[in-house]
Short mmCIF file of C-alpha atoms in Angstrom, two decimals:
data_model
loop_
_atom_site.label_atom_id
_atom_site.label_comp_id
_atom_site.label_asym_id
_atom_site.label_seq_id
_atom_site.Cartn_x
_atom_site.Cartn_y
_atom_site.Cartn_z
CA MET A 14 176.83 -83.41 -12.87
CA LYS A 15 179.03 -86.39 -14.00
CA ALA A 16 182.35 -85.83 -11.89
CA ALA A 17 185.64 -88.39 -13.73
CA ILE A 18 188.08 -89.29 -11.26
CA ILE A 19 191.80 -90.57 -13.06
CA GLY A 20 194.12 -92.71 -10.83
CA GLY A 21 190.97 -94.41 -9.58
CA THR A 22 193.29 -96.46 -6.84
CA GLY A 23 195.20 -93.88 -4.85
CA TYR A 24 194.25 -92.32 -1.39
CA GLY A 25 193.10 -89.16 -3.33
CA SER A 26 191.11 -90.49 -5.50
CA ILE A 27 189.15 -92.72 -3.03
CA GLU A 28 188.73 -89.02 -1.09
CA LEU A 29 187.26 -87.83 -3.91
CA VAL A 30 184.59 -90.56 -4.17
CA ARG A 31 183.93 -90.10 -0.51
CA LEU A 32 183.16 -86.66 -1.36
CA ILE A 33 181.53 -86.38 -4.62
CA ASN A 34 179.18 -89.36 -2.80
CA LYS A 35 177.54 -86.42 -0.31
CA HIS A 36 177.53 -83.96 -2.76
CA PRO A 37 174.40 -82.99 -3.77
CA TYR A 38 175.79 -81.43 -7.85
CA LEU A 39 178.03 -83.87 -8.64
CA GLU A 40 178.32 -87.99 -8.52
CA ILE A 41 180.23 -90.02 -9.78
CA GLY A 42 181.16 -91.21 -13.62
CA SER A 43 184.00 -92.93 -14.83
CA VAL A 44 186.32 -94.20 -12.75
CA VAL A 45 189.92 -94.01 -14.65
CA SER A 46 192.82 -97.15 -13.37
CA ASN A 47 195.23 -98.09 -16.35
CA SER A 48 197.18 -100.28 -14.22
CA GLN A 49 193.61 -101.93 -13.15
CA ALA A 50 191.11 -101.68 -16.01
CA GLY A 51 188.33 -103.81 -15.37
CA VAL A 52 188.56 -104.34 -11.94
CA ASN A 53 185.65 -104.09 -9.73
CA PHE A 54 186.20 -100.41 -7.74
CA SER A 55 185.29 -102.25 -4.38
CA ASP A 56 187.38 -105.24 -5.23
CA VAL A 57 189.85 -102.76 -4.93
CA TYR A 58 188.18 -101.01 -1.73
CA PRO A 59 186.00 -103.31 -0.59
CA HIS A 60 184.34 -100.28 2.14
CA LEU A 61 182.92 -99.38 -1.09
CA SER A 62 181.05 -102.41 -1.79
CA ASP A 63 177.41 -101.59 -2.88
CA VAL A 64 178.20 -98.21 -3.12
CA VAL A 65 181.05 -97.49 -5.66
CA VAL A 66 179.75 -100.63 -7.64
CA GLN A 67 181.45 -99.85 -11.62
CA PRO A 68 184.61 -101.18 -13.24
CA LEU A 69 187.61 -99.56 -13.27
CA GLU A 70 188.70 -98.17 -16.54
CA THR A 71 191.13 -97.47 -19.53
CA PHE A 72 191.43 -93.75 -20.15
CA ASN A 73 189.76 -92.66 -23.70
CA ALA A 74 189.75 -88.92 -23.80
CA ASN A 75 186.70 -89.24 -26.67
CA ARG A 76 184.82 -91.48 -24.18
CA LEU A 77 185.00 -89.50 -20.85
CA SER A 78 183.95 -86.00 -22.48
CA GLU A 79 181.16 -87.81 -24.01
CA GLU A 80 180.43 -89.08 -20.32
CA ASN A 81 181.16 -86.74 -18.29
CA ASP A 82 180.84 -83.00 -17.24
CA ILE A 83 183.99 -82.48 -15.28
CA VAL A 84 187.54 -84.60 -14.94
CA PHE A 85 189.94 -84.97 -11.58
CA LEU A 86 193.27 -85.80 -12.14
CA ALA A 87 195.10 -88.36 -9.52
CA THR A 88 197.91 -89.69 -11.14
CA PRO A 89 201.39 -89.20 -10.15
CA SER A 90 202.92 -85.95 -11.06
CA GLY A 91 204.12 -86.53 -15.39
CA VAL A 92 200.72 -87.96 -15.97
CA SER A 93 198.63 -85.87 -16.23
CA SER A 94 200.39 -83.40 -18.55
CA LYS A 95 199.71 -86.41 -20.87
CA LEU A 96 196.41 -86.64 -20.58
CA VAL A 97 194.37 -82.79 -19.45
CA PRO A 98 195.74 -81.36 -23.13
CA GLN A 99 192.84 -84.04 -24.48
CA LEU A 100 190.14 -83.60 -22.04
CA LEU A 101 190.67 -79.23 -22.63
CA GLU A 102 190.45 -80.46 -26.60
CA LYS A 103 186.90 -81.73 -25.97
CA ARG A 104 186.32 -78.67 -23.83
CA ILE A 105 185.84 -80.49 -20.41
CA LYS A 106 186.58 -79.30 -16.94
CA CYS A 107 189.90 -80.29 -15.69
CA ILE A 108 191.07 -80.24 -12.10
CA ASP A 109 194.64 -81.70 -11.61
CA LEU A 110 195.71 -83.24 -8.40
CA SER A 111 199.29 -84.33 -9.48
CA GLY A 112 201.23 -81.08 -9.07
CA ASP A 113 201.85 -80.27 -12.83
CA PHE A 114 200.77 -77.24 -13.56
CA ARG A 115 200.82 -75.82 -10.26
CA LEU A 116 204.71 -73.89 -10.97
CA ARG A 117 204.69 -71.72 -14.12
CA SER A 118 208.02 -71.87 -15.14
CA SER A 119 208.75 -75.18 -17.34
CA GLU A 120 212.29 -74.73 -16.25
CA GLU A 121 211.48 -74.79 -12.81
CA TYR A 122 209.19 -77.53 -13.25
CA GLU A 123 211.80 -80.07 -14.82
CA ASN A 124 214.48 -79.22 -12.40
CA TRP A 125 212.28 -80.12 -8.93
CA TYR A 126 210.05 -83.07 -10.48
CA LYS A 127 213.28 -84.59 -12.95
CA HIS A 128 210.64 -85.28 -16.19
CA SER A 129 209.81 -83.01 -18.87
CA SER A 130 207.47 -79.78 -18.39
CA PRO A 131 203.98 -80.37 -19.43
CA GLU A 132 203.40 -77.37 -22.93
CA GLU A 133 204.51 -74.27 -21.76
CA MET A 134 200.80 -72.70 -22.52
CA TYR A 135 198.66 -75.29 -20.77
CA LEU A 136 201.36 -74.00 -17.47
CA LYS A 137 200.47 -70.54 -18.56
CA GLN A 138 196.25 -71.24 -19.36
CA ALA A 139 196.42 -73.11 -15.43
CA VAL A 140 194.98 -72.02 -12.23
CA TYR A 141 196.14 -72.29 -9.51
CA GLY A 142 193.68 -73.32 -6.78
CA LEU A 143 194.05 -71.95 -3.38
CA SER A 144 190.59 -71.34 -2.68
CA GLU A 145 190.85 -68.79 -0.82
CA ILE A 146 193.58 -66.95 -2.44
CA TYR A 147 192.04 -67.08 -6.08
CA LYS A 148 188.42 -67.31 -5.84
CA GLU A 149 187.32 -65.22 -9.36
CA GLU A 150 190.28 -66.19 -11.03
CA ILE A 151 189.50 -70.23 -10.42
CA ARG A 152 185.36 -69.30 -11.10
CA GLN A 153 186.66 -67.85 -15.20
CA SER A 154 189.38 -71.07 -15.58
CA THR A 155 188.60 -74.50 -17.37
CA LEU A 156 191.97 -76.00 -16.07
CA ILE A 157 192.56 -76.16 -11.71
CA ALA A 158 196.19 -77.06 -10.61
CA ASN A 159 195.26 -77.75 -6.96
CA PRO A 160 197.68 -77.49 -4.81
CA GLY A 161 200.10 -79.17 -2.52
CA CYS A 162 199.11 -80.61 0.37
CA TYR A 163 202.23 -78.64 2.35
CA PRO A 164 201.79 -75.39 0.47
CA THR A 165 198.05 -75.39 1.21
CA ALA A 166 199.48 -75.36 4.98
CA THR A 167 202.29 -72.75 4.79
CA ASN A 168 200.61 -70.37 2.32
CA LEU A 169 197.72 -69.95 3.75
CA GLY A 170 199.28 -69.85 7.28
CA LEU A 171 201.70 -66.96 6.10
CA LEU A 172 199.86 -64.85 3.63
CA PRO A 173 197.89 -62.48 6.00
CA ILE A 174 201.34 -61.36 7.47
CA LEU A 175 203.18 -61.31 4.61
CA LYS A 176 200.90 -58.98 3.08
CA SER A 177 200.55 -56.57 5.85
CA LYS A 178 204.00 -56.05 5.43
CA LEU A 179 205.12 -56.35 9.03
CA ALA A 180 207.43 -59.95 8.25
CA ASP A 181 210.59 -59.42 7.34
CA GLU A 182 210.32 -61.70 4.13
CA LYS A 183 214.07 -62.53 4.47
CA SER A 184 213.66 -64.95 7.75
CA ILE A 185 211.06 -67.48 7.18
CA ILE A 186 211.61 -70.67 8.28
CA ILE A 187 208.90 -73.74 7.74
CA ASP A 188 209.08 -76.97 9.71
CA ALA A 189 205.99 -79.15 8.23
CA LYS A 190 205.10 -82.74 9.40
CA SER A 191 202.45 -84.91 7.51
CA GLY A 192 200.88 -88.64 7.66
CA VAL A 193 202.33 -91.02 5.99
CA SER A 194 198.89 -91.09 3.31
CA GLY A 195 200.72 -88.22 1.90
CA ALA A 196 203.36 -90.50 0.40
CA GLY A 197 200.51 -92.47 -1.18
CA ARG A 198 199.34 -95.97 -1.38
CA GLY A 199 202.70 -97.12 -3.20
CA LEU A 200 204.86 -99.50 -1.31
CA SER A 201 207.84 -97.47 -0.31
CA LEU A 202 210.99 -98.23 2.99
CA THR A 203 209.78 -95.13 3.67
CA SER A 204 206.49 -95.89 4.60
CA HIS A 205 206.99 -99.52 5.87
CA TYR A 206 205.45 -100.59 9.21
CA SER A 207 208.69 -101.10 11.43
CA GLU A 208 210.43 -97.97 9.58
CA ILE A 209 207.65 -95.56 10.40
CA ASN A 210 206.52 -97.19 13.14
CA GLU A 211 207.81 -95.01 16.78
CA ASN A 212 209.58 -92.82 14.26
CA THR A 213 209.46 -89.73 13.02
CA LYS A 214 211.94 -88.57 10.09
CA ALA A 215 213.27 -85.38 8.45
CA TYR A 216 213.56 -85.65 4.00
CA LYS A 217 213.84 -84.22 0.57
CA LEU A 218 215.81 -81.19 2.60
CA GLY A 219 216.64 -78.43 0.41
CA LYS A 220 215.04 -80.69 -2.45
CA HIS A 221 211.26 -81.10 -1.57
CA GLN A 222 209.30 -80.29 -4.81
CA HIS A 223 206.71 -77.84 -2.85
CA ILE A 224 209.19 -75.83 -2.37
CA PRO A 225 209.24 -73.49 -5.62
CA GLU A 226 205.03 -73.83 -5.38
CA ILE A 227 205.27 -71.58 -1.63
CA GLU A 228 208.05 -69.33 -3.03
CA GLN A 229 206.31 -68.81 -6.60
CA VAL A 230 203.04 -67.59 -4.47
CA LEU A 231 204.45 -66.12 -1.63
CA SER A 232 206.40 -63.93 -4.34
CA ASP A 233 203.04 -63.24 -6.18
CA GLU A 234 201.20 -62.23 -3.05
CA SER A 235 204.05 -60.12 -1.46
CA GLY A 236 205.64 -58.61 -5.00
CA ASN A 237 208.84 -59.70 -3.65
CA PRO A 238 211.41 -62.28 -4.75
CA ILE A 239 210.69 -64.84 -1.86
CA THR A 240 212.58 -68.15 -0.95
CA VAL A 241 212.35 -70.45 2.70
CA THR A 242 213.90 -72.67 4.36
CA PHE A 243 212.01 -75.55 5.00
CA THR A 244 212.40 -78.86 5.98
CA THR A 245 209.31 -81.82 5.34
CA HIS A 246 209.26 -84.78 8.07
CA LEU A 247 206.85 -88.05 8.10
CA VAL A 248 205.63 -88.86 11.28
CA PRO A 249 203.62 -91.49 12.73
CA MET A 250 200.47 -91.02 11.87
CA THR A 251 198.37 -91.68 8.85
CA ARG A 252 196.41 -88.29 8.36
CA GLY A 253 196.94 -84.84 8.95
CA ILE A 254 199.80 -81.49 8.95
CA MET A 255 201.47 -79.31 10.89
CA CYS A 256 203.03 -76.59 9.29
CA THR A 257 205.27 -74.73 11.83
CA MET A 258 205.95 -71.58 10.66
CA TYR A 259 208.35 -68.89 12.05
CA VAL A 260 209.22 -65.46 10.77
CA ASN A 261 210.83 -62.15 11.89
CA LEU A 262 208.29 -58.84 12.13
CA LYS A 263 209.55 -55.59 11.57
CA GLU A 264 207.94 -53.80 14.45
CA LYS A 265 206.56 -54.30 17.92
CA ILE A 266 203.18 -55.63 17.63
CA SER A 267 201.27 -58.41 20.21
CA THR A 268 199.46 -61.97 19.62
CA GLN A 269 195.86 -60.72 20.19
CA LYS A 270 196.89 -57.74 17.15
CA ILE A 271 197.93 -60.29 15.27
CA ILE A 272 195.11 -62.71 15.73
CA ASP A 273 192.40 -59.91 14.51
CA LEU A 274 194.57 -59.35 11.35
CA TYR A 275 194.41 -62.98 10.32
CA LYS A 276 190.10 -62.75 11.09
CA GLN A 277 189.97 -59.92 9.21
CA PHE A 278 192.18 -61.26 6.60
CA TYR A 279 190.17 -64.19 6.17
CA GLN A 280 186.65 -63.08 6.97
CA GLU A 281 185.03 -64.48 4.23
CA SER A 282 186.49 -67.54 4.23
CA HIS A 283 184.37 -70.29 6.09
CA PHE A 284 186.80 -73.53 5.71
CA ILE A 285 190.20 -70.97 7.74
CA ARG A 286 189.63 -70.91 11.82
CA VAL A 287 192.29 -68.40 13.29
CA ARG A 288 192.29 -69.37 16.86
CA PRO A 289 192.13 -67.69 19.80
CA GLU A 290 194.99 -66.68 21.58
CA GLY A 291 196.97 -69.72 23.48
CA ASN A 292 194.68 -72.17 21.75
CA ILE A 293 197.10 -73.81 19.20
CA PRO A 294 195.18 -76.38 16.60
CA ALA A 295 196.21 -79.83 16.54
CA THR A 296 196.08 -81.92 13.02
CA LYS A 297 193.11 -84.15 14.73
CA GLU A 298 190.95 -81.08 15.15
CA VAL A 299 190.66 -81.09 11.49
CA MET A 300 190.74 -84.95 10.29
CA GLY A 301 188.03 -85.38 7.81
CA SER A 302 187.40 -82.18 7.29
CA ASN A 303 187.94 -79.44 4.62
CA PHE A 304 188.86 -77.12 7.53
CA CYS A 305 192.49 -74.94 8.24
CA ASP A 306 192.96 -74.44 11.45
CA ILE A 307 196.01 -71.61 12.52
CA GLY A 308 197.34 -70.78 15.60
CA LEU A 309 199.45 -67.29 16.71
CA HIS A 310 202.27 -66.52 19.29
CA VAL A 311 204.39 -63.56 19.07
CA ASP A 312 207.73 -63.86 21.33
CA GLU A 313 208.02 -60.58 22.58
CA ARG A 314 211.87 -61.81 23.83
CA THR A 315 212.67 -62.41 19.40
CA ASN A 316 209.91 -60.12 18.42
CA ARG A 317 209.22 -63.37 15.74
CA LEU A 318 205.22 -64.41 15.03
CA THR A 319 205.38 -67.98 15.26
CA VAL A 320 202.22 -69.71 12.84
CA ILE A 321 200.89 -72.82 13.34
CA SER A 322 198.62 -74.61 10.52
CA VAL A 323 196.97 -77.64 10.32
CA ILE A 324 194.68 -79.38 7.51
CA ASP A 325 193.79 -82.82 6.67
CA ASN A 326 196.53 -83.40 3.93
CA LEU A 327 193.62 -85.55 2.27
CA VAL A 328 190.94 -83.67 2.48
CA LYS A 329 191.93 -79.37 2.62
CA GLY A 330 195.34 -81.00 1.20
CA ALA A 331 194.12 -82.51 -2.09
CA ALA A 332 190.03 -83.90 -2.68
CA GLY A 333 188.01 -81.52 -0.51
CA GLN A 334 190.03 -78.48 -2.10
CA ALA A 335 189.95 -80.08 -5.11
CA ILE A 336 185.49 -80.12 -4.72
CA GLN A 337 185.97 -76.62 -3.40
CA ASN A 338 187.29 -75.40 -7.04
CA ALA A 339 184.52 -77.47 -8.44
CA ASN A 340 181.81 -75.39 -6.53
CA LEU A 341 183.53 -72.40 -7.77
CA MET A 342 184.10 -72.88 -11.45
CA ASN A 343 180.22 -74.50 -11.55
CA GLY A 344 179.16 -71.00 -9.52
CA TRP A 345 177.66 -72.69 -6.72
CA ASP A 346 178.95 -72.38 -2.91
CA ASP A 347 182.10 -73.13 -2.12
CA GLN A 348 181.14 -75.01 1.21
CA THR A 349 178.94 -76.93 -0.69
CA GLY A 350 178.86 -80.75 -0.20
CA LEU A 351 181.72 -79.80 2.54
CA THR A 352 180.13 -79.52 4.90
CA ASP A 353 181.11 -82.45 7.29
CA LEU A 354 182.62 -81.70 11.00
CA PRO A 355 186.13 -83.24 11.61
CA ILE A 356 186.34 -86.70 12.73
CA TYR A 357 186.76 -86.49 16.57
CA PRO A 358 188.75 -88.61 18.61
#
């Protein structure tokens, strides 16, 4: 099956190329970058020399639908919303990594993303692609809104305790830290070497566009409207996300019982690894893989649960989950092409 990639020069795209290249049922088709059309892909990314040799293309819905079977969109927000309708008209499956179709409310989208919303019909058509939670819906869909990196780590870490009804839903605090690749490949003062090296920054306090995405999923799955306190930090590493989450418990319960609850919740989810008591995951332990590792601890003094959730932001937080969703859409085992062990050290 030929897979096209739109937005071909970003980190998400290059991770898609790496994963598709080893996938038994997918091969790299068109790679679209309007800004660098005509340039050989390996000139932009020399590590692909003699591996991906075709030139980058401009967007053309007719040609893409004729030459490809599925499209991954790894564009900035506000771009894919204009391209996806053209592709769906050609009956080609789309997986959007940009964020344009994650929120069901056009008003919420415009409030948080600060530009025009996609058409309402496409917001309603899109299935939110949190692979472990919405498998059946993904299998039936032709448009997947691939989750953001922070929401993936956060929601996978919080959903078991929220659905158990043991959590005080008004007490959720999320402390999230990401490597610099999460800011993209574009040049900015934020990711400038001398600004981020030996430095840790909090950013977008109360304004991060992933806040409504997290709250939408938590509210849907708990059955109650949920708001969270969510603070993001940029740390001086390339890959990885660690979300440390705090939630008050309604009753006394041991760490081991919480671990048992999580293991049961994720017993059929290969990519979710719940650590034993006293074993706390680190970002390097999932680097380059599609795993989400979760560590848990109940503070008996405060009766507060701490959840540590770690992912590789470019794999489980982007391209890896997109491939997992493509597997589900096509009736393949969701682990197909995603069996790499983490890179360590």
